[in-house]
Amino acid sequence: MAAEPSNARTMSDLMLRVAEKLGIAEYRSTGQLHIPIDQYNFNLCKRYINNGISMFMADSPPKGWRWMRRLMSVTFATRVAGTVDAADATSMTDLVLASTYDTNDDLNDWYVYILTGTGTGSYARITDYTASTGKCDVTEWLDSDGNATGTTPATDDTYAITSVATDAGDNAKYILPANFSGSADGVIQYAAGSNRSTPIDWCDEAEIRTRRTPSIIGGPPRKAAIVPYQPVDETLSQTRLWVLLVDPRPISADTVQFPYTLYFDSMDMESGIATAGADTTLTDSARSEADDYFNDWTLEVINGTGVGESATVTDYASGVFTVNLTTTPDTTTEY
């Protein structure tokens, strides 16, 4: 794999450069510049950066920037559906699963979606599967926007399990990445080596809805459309995501590809000062973001105890970052 270009700039690099130009950069005890902690100055730098990126993208050549021309790949999921025998906050059981998936871990990393009943709209990624009982362990139940506020399912709820993430367990619907702009720039085709000669045509989503009205049939998809993502349990989505809708419903894990224009979202970054620390956590009681908001972000210590260290946030809840820093943070730690 090719290495990252040596002149690539991170959000931290840009923040520091803007702060330096504005004369609002702060200094470490060693005399080195670092990003301002003051929230007014911090957010001022963020605004300048995002405005500058927007200006750069708007001032593109007549045919657009080449780096924005991307190829989207979507792999279809296989699907199994059933009825819940038992469930709790971290698991779901259906003994019928054992007859088809008879080996432990067969469903690990698949996704389970609750279709009807108490937990309608909730979903989770399966972390462990026990074949003898048909039990699927999950970390927690998420709502349709991926927040840790999903409803625990109950006995007799219906569910669907898919091998990759889908829209509400329907393996004819695939949520596209956040950088998708909402419009395909060319034809959709099966990937090389798929052994599929059937063409796929773009169409209006109403045509697919009409075809699915009497019954949902399975087979290699021949029609495709792009529609806005709309969670089943809300009147308005919290996101600007899009969904690839295909028909017939896929019966095998084929991959399709189509060209699109990259949609560049805003670059985000936050800062603060720790109010407490422990071996694997950093606490900032001033934070008010929702649980899991900072999951998978990178936390970097820019001043104080642990300066220069960075690590990935594995969990965030109520102002507490779970992060494996070498040095235990304390109330002098600025991040």
Short mmCIF file of N, CA and C in Angstrom, two decimals, residues 272-287 317-323 328-331 333:
data_model
loop_
_atom_site.label_atom_id
_atom_site.label_comp_id
_atom_site.label_asym_id
_atom_site.label_seq_id
_atom_site.Cartn_x
_atom_site.Cartn_y
_atom_site.Cartn_z
N GLY A 272 -10.43 20.56 25.04
CA GLY A 272 -10.86 20.76 26.42
C GLY A 272 -9.73 20.51 27.39
N ILE A 273 -10.06 20.60 28.66
CA ILE A 273 -9.10 20.35 29.74
C ILE A 273 -9.67 19.26 30.64
N ALA A 274 -8.88 18.25 30.92
CA ALA A 274 -9.35 17.13 31.75
C ALA A 274 -9.69 17.61 33.16
N THR A 275 -10.77 17.07 33.70
CA THR A 275 -11.12 17.33 35.09
C THR A 275 -10.75 16.15 35.99
N ALA A 276 -10.38 15.02 35.36
CA ALA A 276 -9.92 13.84 36.10
C ALA A 276 -9.29 12.87 35.11
N GLY A 277 -8.56 11.91 35.64
CA GLY A 277 -7.93 10.91 34.78
C GLY A 277 -7.70 9.62 35.53
N ALA A 278 -7.58 8.53 34.77
CA ALA A 278 -7.28 7.22 35.35
C ALA A 278 -6.45 6.44 34.33
N ASP A 279 -6.16 5.18 34.64
CA ASP A 279 -5.28 4.39 33.78
C ASP A 279 -5.77 4.34 32.33
N THR A 280 -7.08 4.21 32.13
CA THR A 280 -7.60 4.05 30.77
C THR A 280 -8.68 5.06 30.43
N THR A 281 -8.82 6.12 31.23
CA THR A 281 -9.85 7.12 30.95
C THR A 281 -9.35 8.53 31.15
N LEU A 282 -9.98 9.44 30.44
CA LEU A 282 -9.80 10.88 30.64
C LEU A 282 -11.19 11.46 30.78
N THR A 283 -11.41 12.24 31.83
CA THR A 283 -12.73 12.81 32.10
C THR A 283 -12.71 14.32 31.91
N ASP A 284 -13.72 14.81 31.21
CA ASP A 284 -13.94 16.25 31.07
C ASP A 284 -15.41 16.50 31.38
N SER A 285 -15.71 16.90 32.60
CA SER A 285 -17.10 17.05 33.04
C SER A 285 -17.82 18.18 32.33
N ALA A 286 -17.09 19.02 31.59
CA ALA A 286 -17.73 20.12 30.88
C ALA A 286 -18.35 19.68 29.55
N ARG A 287 -18.07 18.47 29.12
CA ARG A 287 -18.57 17.99 27.83
C ARG A 287 -20.05 17.60 27.96
N ALA A 317 -18.76 8.27 27.13
CA ALA A 317 -20.05 8.34 27.82
C ALA A 317 -19.97 9.39 28.92
N SER A 318 -20.90 10.34 28.88
CA SER A 318 -21.05 11.34 29.95
C SER A 318 -19.74 12.04 30.32
N GLY A 319 -19.01 12.48 29.32
CA GLY A 319 -17.77 13.21 29.57
C GLY A 319 -16.56 12.36 29.87
N VAL A 320 -16.70 11.04 29.80
CA VAL A 320 -15.58 10.14 30.08
C VAL A 320 -15.11 9.47 28.78
N PHE A 321 -13.85 9.72 28.42
CA PHE A 321 -13.24 9.10 27.25
C PHE A 321 -12.49 7.84 27.69
N THR A 322 -12.81 6.71 27.08
CA THR A 322 -12.01 5.51 27.31
C THR A 322 -10.91 5.50 26.26
N VAL A 323 -9.67 5.68 26.73
CA VAL A 323 -8.55 5.85 25.81
C VAL A 323 -7.28 5.34 26.49
N THR A 328 -0.97 8.55 32.69
CA THR A 328 -2.29 8.83 33.26
C THR A 328 -2.57 10.32 33.25
N PRO A 329 -3.64 10.77 32.60
CA PRO A 329 -3.95 12.20 32.56
C PRO A 329 -4.39 12.72 33.92
N ASP A 330 -4.27 14.04 34.11
CA ASP A 330 -4.75 14.68 35.33
C ASP A 330 -5.35 16.02 34.96
N THR A 331 -5.58 16.87 35.95
CA THR A 331 -6.26 18.14 35.71
C THR A 331 -5.42 19.17 34.97
N THR A 333 -3.99 18.20 32.10
CA THR A 333 -3.97 17.66 30.73
C THR A 333 -4.93 18.42 29.82
#
